[in-house]
Short mmCIF file of C-alpha atoms in Angstrom, two decimals:
data_model
loop_
_atom_site.label_atom_id
_atom_site.label_comp_id
_atom_site.label_asym_id
_atom_site.label_seq_id
_atom_site.Cartn_x
_atom_site.Cartn_y
_atom_site.Cartn_z
CA MET A 117 -23.62 6.15 7.77
CA THR A 118 -23.00 2.54 7.70
CA ARG A 119 -22.08 0.87 4.48
CA LEU A 120 -22.46 -2.87 4.17
CA GLY A 121 -20.61 -5.02 1.47
CA ALA A 122 -20.03 -8.70 0.99
CA ARG A 123 -17.87 -11.10 -1.08
CA ALA A 124 -17.54 -14.82 -1.19
CA TYR A 125 -14.49 -17.14 -1.18
CA ARG A 126 -14.52 -20.99 -1.78
CA VAL A 127 -11.51 -22.87 -0.44
CA PRO A 128 -11.08 -26.53 -1.43
CA THR A 129 -10.57 -29.05 1.53
CA ASP A 130 -7.23 -30.56 2.08
CA ALA A 131 -8.79 -33.97 1.65
CA PRO A 132 -12.38 -35.29 0.95
CA GLU A 133 -14.53 -34.52 3.94
CA GLY A 134 -17.81 -35.88 5.06
CA ASP A 135 -19.88 -36.90 8.08
CA GLY A 136 -22.93 -39.34 8.55
CA THR A 137 -25.28 -37.32 6.31
CA LEU A 138 -23.27 -35.06 4.02
CA ALA A 139 -19.94 -35.01 1.97
CA TRP A 140 -18.00 -32.01 0.65
CA GLU A 141 -14.80 -30.99 -1.25
CA GLY A 142 -14.89 -27.25 -0.58
CA THR A 143 -16.03 -24.65 1.79
CA THR A 144 -17.46 -21.16 1.04
CA LEU A 145 -16.79 -18.32 3.44
CA VAL A 146 -18.99 -15.26 2.85
CA LEU A 147 -17.28 -12.19 4.31
CA ALA A 148 -19.36 -9.12 5.19
CA THR A 149 -17.76 -5.77 5.62
CA ALA A 150 -19.17 -2.72 7.43
CA GLU A 151 -17.56 0.65 6.79
CA ALA A 152 -17.85 4.10 8.46
CA ASP A 153 -15.46 6.90 9.00
CA GLY A 154 -12.48 5.41 7.34
CA HIS A 155 -12.93 2.11 9.53
CA THR A 156 -13.88 -1.45 8.26
CA GLY A 157 -15.49 -4.23 10.36
CA LEU A 158 -15.29 -7.82 9.29
CA GLY A 159 -17.80 -10.70 9.93
CA TRP A 160 -18.38 -13.77 8.09
CA THR A 161 -20.43 -17.03 7.80
CA TYR A 162 -20.12 -20.26 6.02
CA GLY A 163 -22.68 -20.96 3.40
CA PRO A 164 -23.48 -20.50 -0.37
CA ARG A 165 -22.24 -17.42 -2.15
CA ALA A 166 -25.88 -16.38 -2.45
CA VAL A 167 -25.51 -14.93 1.06
CA ALA A 168 -23.47 -12.13 -0.34
CA GLY A 169 -26.21 -10.91 -2.57
CA ILE A 170 -28.54 -10.74 0.42
CA VAL A 171 -26.19 -8.61 2.45
CA THR A 172 -25.77 -6.20 -0.50
CA ASP A 173 -29.20 -6.24 -1.97
CA LEU A 174 -31.49 -6.49 1.16
CA LEU A 175 -29.44 -5.43 4.24
CA ALA A 176 -27.21 -2.69 3.04
CA PRO A 177 -29.94 -0.24 1.99
CA VAL A 178 -31.83 -0.36 5.31
CA VAL A 179 -28.76 0.45 7.51
CA ALA A 180 -27.13 3.11 5.20
CA ASP A 181 -28.60 6.04 7.20
CA LEU A 182 -28.08 4.60 10.67
CA ASP A 183 -25.30 5.58 13.10
CA PRO A 184 -22.76 2.64 13.12
CA ASP A 185 -22.61 2.79 17.01
CA ASP A 186 -26.31 1.83 17.23
CA VAL A 187 -25.86 -1.97 16.86
CA PRO A 188 -29.30 -2.98 18.26
CA LEU A 189 -31.08 -0.50 15.90
CA ILE A 190 -28.98 -1.89 12.99
CA TRP A 191 -29.79 -5.50 13.90
CA SER A 192 -33.54 -4.75 14.28
CA ALA A 193 -33.61 -3.04 10.93
CA MET A 194 -31.91 -5.81 9.13
CA ARG A 195 -34.02 -8.43 10.87
CA SER A 196 -37.22 -6.65 9.80
CA ARG A 197 -35.97 -6.44 6.27
CA LEU A 198 -35.69 -10.27 6.09
CA ARG A 199 -39.25 -10.92 7.15
CA ASN A 200 -40.45 -11.93 3.53
CA ALA A 201 -37.10 -13.45 2.56
CA GLY A 202 -37.27 -15.92 5.59
CA ARG A 203 -35.10 -15.58 8.63
CA PRO A 204 -33.92 -19.25 8.86
CA GLY A 205 -31.37 -20.37 6.38
CA VAL A 206 -29.59 -18.19 3.89
CA ALA A 207 -30.98 -14.98 4.93
CA GLY A 208 -30.04 -15.80 8.61
CA LEU A 209 -26.50 -16.39 7.56
CA ALA A 210 -26.44 -12.87 5.83
CA LEU A 211 -27.87 -11.32 9.09
CA SER A 212 -25.40 -13.17 11.24
CA ALA A 213 -22.24 -11.97 9.00
CA ALA A 214 -23.53 -8.50 8.89
CA ASP A 215 -24.16 -8.20 12.49
CA CYS A 216 -20.62 -9.48 13.40
CA ALA A 217 -19.19 -6.98 10.92
CA VAL A 218 -21.27 -4.06 12.57
CA TRP A 219 -19.95 -5.16 16.07
CA ASP A 220 -16.37 -5.26 14.77
CA LEU A 221 -16.86 -1.84 13.22
CA LYS A 222 -17.96 -0.30 16.43
CA ALA A 223 -15.03 -1.74 18.34
CA ARG A 224 -12.52 -0.52 15.65
CA ARG A 225 -14.02 2.89 15.56
CA HIS A 226 -13.43 3.33 19.25
CA GLY A 227 -10.03 1.65 19.26
CA LEU A 228 -11.13 -1.19 21.47
CA PRO A 229 -10.76 -5.03 21.27
CA LEU A 230 -14.07 -6.55 20.29
CA ALA A 231 -13.99 -8.64 23.53
CA ARG A 232 -13.46 -5.58 25.60
CA LEU A 233 -16.44 -3.83 24.01
CA LEU A 234 -18.64 -6.84 24.76
CA GLY A 235 -17.16 -7.37 28.21
CA VAL A 236 -14.78 -10.06 29.14
CA ALA A 237 -15.65 -13.23 31.21
CA ARG A 238 -12.37 -15.04 30.37
CA HIS A 239 -9.18 -14.23 28.72
CA ALA A 240 -8.74 -17.63 27.10
CA VAL A 241 -11.53 -19.89 25.62
CA PRO A 242 -11.44 -23.53 26.13
CA VAL A 243 -11.55 -25.50 22.89
CA TYR A 244 -11.93 -28.93 21.51
CA GLY A 245 -10.45 -30.43 18.42
CA SER A 246 -13.11 -31.34 15.83
CA GLY A 247 -12.71 -33.32 12.61
CA GLY A 248 -12.31 -37.09 12.42
CA PHE A 249 -14.39 -37.14 9.29
CA THR A 250 -16.04 -40.33 7.97
CA THR A 251 -14.17 -40.10 4.83
CA TYR A 252 -10.77 -40.43 6.67
CA ASP A 253 -8.92 -43.68 6.81
CA ALA A 254 -7.64 -45.07 10.12
CA GLU A 255 -4.16 -43.42 9.61
CA ARG A 256 -5.36 -39.95 8.83
CA GLN A 257 -7.75 -40.18 11.74
CA HIS A 258 -4.90 -41.14 14.18
CA ARG A 259 -2.63 -38.41 12.92
CA GLN A 260 -5.14 -35.67 13.39
CA LEU A 261 -6.40 -36.82 16.78
CA SER A 262 -2.91 -37.66 18.26
CA GLY A 263 -1.68 -34.21 16.86
CA TRP A 264 -4.43 -32.31 18.79
CA VAL A 265 -3.85 -34.29 22.04
CA HIS A 266 -0.20 -35.21 22.23
CA GLU A 267 1.31 -32.21 20.11
CA GLN A 268 -1.01 -29.32 20.79
CA GLY A 269 -2.23 -30.34 24.32
CA ILE A 270 -5.87 -30.13 23.44
CA PRO A 271 -7.52 -32.43 26.01
CA ARG A 272 -10.86 -33.11 24.12
CA VAL A 273 -11.53 -34.14 20.58
CA LYS A 274 -14.42 -35.13 18.43
CA ILE A 275 -15.00 -37.47 15.42
CA LYS A 276 -17.83 -37.86 13.06
CA ILE A 277 -19.98 -41.02 13.28
CA GLY A 278 -23.37 -42.09 11.81
CA GLU A 279 -21.65 -43.44 8.72
CA SER A 280 -24.09 -43.62 5.72
CA TRP A 281 -26.99 -42.34 7.64
CA GLY A 282 -26.45 -44.87 10.39
CA GLY A 283 -26.04 -47.66 7.88
CA ASP A 284 -22.55 -48.79 9.16
CA VAL A 285 -22.70 -48.87 12.84
CA ARG A 286 -19.91 -51.56 13.04
CA ARG A 287 -17.49 -49.00 11.45
CA ASP A 288 -18.73 -46.26 13.70
CA VAL A 289 -17.85 -48.35 16.82
CA THR A 290 -14.58 -49.47 15.37
CA ARG A 291 -13.55 -45.87 14.73
CA MET A 292 -14.63 -44.74 18.25
CA ALA A 293 -12.40 -47.46 19.66
CA ALA A 294 -9.45 -46.48 17.39
CA ALA A 295 -9.92 -42.79 18.39
CA ARG A 296 -9.72 -43.83 22.12
CA ARG A 297 -6.50 -45.65 21.41
CA SER A 298 -5.08 -42.51 19.66
CA ILE A 299 -5.86 -40.01 22.47
CA GLY A 300 -5.18 -42.30 25.41
CA ASP A 301 -7.22 -42.53 28.72
CA ASP A 302 -6.93 -38.94 29.85
CA ALA A 303 -8.33 -36.98 26.95
CA GLU A 304 -12.08 -36.51 26.52
CA LEU A 305 -13.67 -38.24 23.49
CA TYR A 306 -16.52 -36.65 21.71
CA VAL A 307 -18.79 -37.91 18.88
CA ASP A 308 -21.05 -36.18 16.36
CA ALA A 309 -23.73 -38.32 14.48
CA ASN A 310 -25.13 -35.29 12.68
CA GLY A 311 -28.65 -36.58 13.16
CA ALA A 312 -27.88 -39.76 11.35
CA TYR A 313 -29.44 -42.31 13.79
CA GLN A 314 -32.88 -43.38 14.84
CA ARG A 315 -33.70 -43.01 18.53
CA LYS A 316 -33.17 -46.44 19.80
CA GLN A 317 -30.35 -47.02 17.47
CA ALA A 318 -28.49 -43.97 18.94
CA ILE A 319 -29.00 -45.55 22.40
CA ARG A 320 -27.70 -48.86 21.24
CA VAL A 321 -24.58 -47.18 19.63
CA ALA A 322 -23.86 -45.34 22.94
CA GLN A 323 -24.20 -48.69 24.87
CA ALA A 324 -21.85 -50.37 22.52
CA ALA A 325 -19.21 -47.74 23.21
CA ALA A 326 -19.78 -47.72 26.94
CA ASP A 327 -16.24 -48.75 27.75
CA LEU A 328 -14.72 -45.80 25.67
CA ASP A 329 -15.95 -43.21 28.16
CA LEU A 330 -17.67 -40.90 25.72
CA ARG A 331 -18.30 -37.51 27.07
CA TRP A 332 -20.28 -35.82 24.36
CA PHE A 333 -22.95 -37.15 21.95
CA GLU A 334 -23.86 -34.53 19.45
CA GLU A 335 -26.93 -34.78 17.37
CA PRO A 336 -27.59 -38.41 17.92
CA VAL A 337 -30.83 -37.94 16.18
CA SER A 338 -32.21 -35.15 14.06
CA SER A 339 -32.17 -31.84 15.84
CA ASP A 340 -35.78 -31.50 14.59
CA ASP A 341 -36.71 -34.45 16.76
CA LEU A 342 -36.78 -32.77 20.07
CA ALA A 343 -38.57 -35.64 21.88
CA GLY A 344 -36.00 -38.09 20.51
CA LEU A 345 -33.06 -35.85 21.76
CA GLY A 346 -34.66 -36.04 25.13
CA GLN A 347 -35.16 -39.78 25.03
CA VAL A 348 -31.57 -40.43 24.03
CA ARG A 349 -30.34 -37.93 26.67
CA ASP A 350 -32.14 -39.77 29.46
CA ARG A 351 -30.76 -43.11 28.37
CA VAL A 352 -27.12 -42.54 27.68
CA ARG A 353 -24.06 -41.57 29.75
CA PRO A 354 -22.47 -38.81 27.53
CA ASP A 355 -23.88 -35.35 27.38
CA VAL A 356 -26.32 -34.78 24.52
CA ALA A 357 -25.86 -31.69 22.55
CA ALA A 358 -27.58 -29.94 19.72
CA GLY A 359 -28.49 -26.41 18.51
CA GLU A 360 -26.04 -25.55 15.72
CA TYR A 361 -28.94 -25.07 13.18
CA GLY A 362 -30.69 -22.43 15.40
CA TYR A 363 -31.59 -19.25 13.73
CA ASP A 364 -33.67 -17.49 16.43
CA LEU A 365 -34.28 -17.39 20.10
CA VAL A 366 -37.48 -19.55 19.94
CA TYR A 367 -35.42 -22.43 18.47
CA PHE A 368 -33.11 -22.33 21.64
CA GLN A 369 -36.04 -22.02 24.08
CA ARG A 370 -37.76 -25.05 22.57
CA MET A 371 -34.59 -27.21 22.60
CA ALA A 372 -33.28 -26.33 26.03
CA PRO A 373 -35.43 -28.86 27.85
CA TYR A 374 -34.11 -31.76 25.74
CA VAL A 375 -30.32 -31.44 25.76
CA ASP A 376 -27.43 -31.27 28.20
CA CYS A 377 -25.52 -28.43 26.42
CA LEU A 378 -26.85 -26.07 23.90
CA GLN A 379 -24.87 -25.35 20.69
CA ILE A 380 -25.01 -21.77 19.31
CA ASP A 381 -23.34 -20.81 15.94
CA VAL A 382 -22.72 -17.01 15.77
CA THR A 383 -22.60 -17.36 12.08
CA ARG A 384 -26.18 -18.68 11.82
CA CYS A 385 -28.08 -17.64 14.90
CA GLY A 386 -28.30 -13.90 14.07
CA GLY A 387 -24.77 -12.71 14.84
CA ILE A 388 -23.18 -11.61 18.13
CA SER A 389 -26.38 -9.70 19.12
CA GLU A 390 -28.41 -12.93 19.02
CA PHE A 391 -25.70 -15.17 20.41
CA LEU A 392 -25.61 -13.33 23.67
CA ARG A 393 -29.43 -13.45 24.05
CA ALA A 394 -29.33 -17.27 23.19
CA ALA A 395 -26.80 -17.82 25.69
CA ALA A 396 -29.00 -16.10 28.34
CA VAL A 397 -31.91 -18.33 27.34
CA ALA A 398 -29.56 -21.22 28.01
CA ALA A 399 -28.52 -19.99 31.32
CA ALA A 400 -32.14 -19.45 32.41
CA ALA A 401 -32.55 -23.22 31.69
CA GLY A 402 -29.48 -23.99 33.77
CA LEU A 403 -27.41 -25.01 30.69
CA GLU A 404 -24.00 -24.16 29.29
CA VAL A 405 -23.43 -23.39 25.66
CA SER A 406 -20.78 -24.40 23.24
CA ALA A 407 -19.74 -22.25 20.26
CA HIS A 408 -20.17 -24.09 16.97
CA CYS A 409 -17.34 -23.93 14.44
CA ALA A 410 -16.01 -20.57 12.95
CA PRO A 411 -13.46 -20.35 15.78
CA HIS A 412 -12.16 -16.95 15.12
CA GLN A 413 -15.58 -15.43 14.59
CA HIS A 414 -16.56 -16.72 17.97
CA LEU A 415 -13.55 -15.84 20.12
CA ALA A 416 -14.75 -12.38 21.28
CA VAL A 417 -18.30 -13.41 22.03
CA ALA A 418 -17.20 -16.73 23.52
CA ALA A 419 -14.95 -14.64 25.89
CA ALA A 420 -17.97 -12.53 26.81
CA THR A 421 -20.28 -15.44 27.60
CA PRO A 422 -20.19 -16.60 31.29
CA ASN A 423 -21.97 -19.85 30.77
CA LEU A 424 -19.73 -20.98 27.77
CA ARG A 425 -18.42 -24.57 27.99
CA HIS A 426 -16.09 -24.58 25.11
CA LEU A 427 -15.57 -23.74 21.47
CA GLU A 428 -15.38 -26.03 18.53
CA TRP A 429 -11.84 -25.78 16.91
CA PHE A 430 -13.09 -27.17 13.55
CA HIS A 431 -10.34 -28.37 11.25
CA ASP A 432 -11.88 -27.03 8.05
CA HIS A 433 -12.62 -23.55 9.48
CA VAL A 434 -9.41 -23.18 11.29
CA ARG A 435 -7.50 -23.87 8.21
CA ILE A 436 -9.58 -21.48 6.05
CA GLU A 437 -9.47 -18.58 8.61
CA SER A 438 -5.69 -19.02 8.95
CA LEU A 439 -5.28 -18.86 5.18
CA LEU A 440 -7.55 -15.74 4.58
CA PHE A 441 -6.74 -13.61 7.60
CA ASP A 442 -3.66 -12.32 9.48
CA GLY A 443 -3.98 -12.24 13.22
CA THR A 444 -5.35 -15.79 13.94
CA VAL A 445 -4.33 -17.49 17.06
CA PRO A 446 -3.33 -21.00 18.13
CA ALA A 447 -5.05 -23.36 20.44
CA THR A 448 -2.06 -24.63 22.30
CA GLY A 449 -2.89 -26.32 25.64
CA GLY A 450 -6.55 -26.70 25.08
CA THR A 451 -7.43 -22.87 25.10
CA ALA A 452 -7.31 -20.23 22.44
CA PRO A 453 -6.20 -16.68 23.53
CA VAL A 454 -8.55 -13.87 23.13
CA PRO A 455 -6.88 -10.93 21.21
CA LEU A 456 -6.96 -8.00 23.65
CA ASP A 457 -4.10 -5.95 22.13
CA ARG A 458 -5.75 -5.03 18.77
CA PRO A 459 -8.91 -3.11 17.81
CA GLY A 460 -11.96 -5.11 16.77
CA ASN A 461 -11.63 -8.86 16.34
CA GLY A 462 -7.83 -8.38 15.69
CA LEU A 463 -8.01 -9.89 12.18
CA ARG A 464 -6.99 -8.35 8.78
CA LEU A 465 -8.09 -9.83 5.42
CA ARG A 466 -5.17 -11.01 3.17
CA THR A 467 -6.65 -9.54 0.20
CA GLU A 468 -4.30 -10.77 -2.45
CA ARG A 469 -4.25 -14.23 -1.03
CA ALA A 470 -8.05 -14.21 -0.61
CA ASP A 471 -8.77 -13.19 -4.16
CA GLU A 472 -7.34 -16.38 -5.37
CA TYR A 473 -10.45 -18.03 -3.99
CA ARG A 474 -12.99 -15.32 -4.67
CA VAL A 475 -16.25 -16.57 -6.28
CA ALA A 476 -18.58 -13.49 -5.70
#
C-alpha cells in the first residue's frame, strides 16, 4: 500500500522580493510524503497551502491500494483523479509533489540514490545563481551577484527586470549595467522579465543592453504569447527561454518552436515522471532544457536528463531548502553535486525546525 500525506510551511523572505509583475514577503513549501514498508519518500512544490488538501483528499485515496514500485500506474491514477479538478494550477502542483515523493519512496525502499534509480547522465549539475530582485537596492544586488561569481565561483547569474510591468525601462537598463560591473567580463549575465514587456519593447530593451553581452532573456513577453516569444527570439542576440508554467506535455510541445531553451519545473509539470517526458519532447525539437527553481527537488532528475543545460539556483528556494532539510548541497564552482551516497534524494526533514513554519 502507498500512503500519501502532506503539510505546508510558510517561510518569510530575508528581504522584500519582487520581479516585474509580482512581489512577495514569504514563500510556502508544500511537502508531500509517500509511505510504505517503514520508508518515507519526500517531494515538494511551492504554492498555496491548499495544495496539501488536494494531496490528502483527492490523490491519497486513489493510490492507497497500489504497489509503491508501480510509479507509472500511481502517476496515471493521480492524473485521472484530477480530471474535474483541473490539471493546470494548484492541482498540478499537488500531482508534482506527490509524484516526486513516490519516486523518492521507491528509491529508499530499494536502498538506491534517486539519481541511480533514474539513471545518471552526469554526477554534477551546472547551475546559475538566480535572484537580483527588482526590490533590491544597488548595494544588495551587488553583494548577491559578486558573492555568487567571485566567492562561490558560479559563472552565470540572473537578475529580474521588467520593473513595474515594463514601466521603468531606464532602471532596468541601469541595473543590467550594474550587474555586468559586479560580475566582470567573464561571467554570463542572464535577465528575466517575467513576461512584463510588450513584443517590440522587449526587443528595444535587448538592443539597449547590446554592449552588456546578455546570454539569456527569460520570458521577455508573456509565456502565453507564443508568437511574441518567437518574434523576440528572432530579433535578439541572447537565447530566449520560457516554459516554467508548463503543466503538461502539450504545453511544451506547443512552446518548443518559439524558444531557444525550454524551462521545465518538476514541482509544476507533473513531477519527475512528466519532467523526463517533457525533456524528451524538447530533445525531439533539438532543444536543451533548464530546470526551474526548487534546486534540491531537481537534482536527481537533472542528473538523469541528457539534454539539460543547467539548473536555476534560486536564492529564495536554496535558503528554504537548506533551512528545512538536512543533506542539502552547495553549488561551489558552478555545479551542484548529485547525492549518490544516500538512498532517495538524500534529504531528511528537520521536523522540529520545520514545525516553526508549519501552516497546514
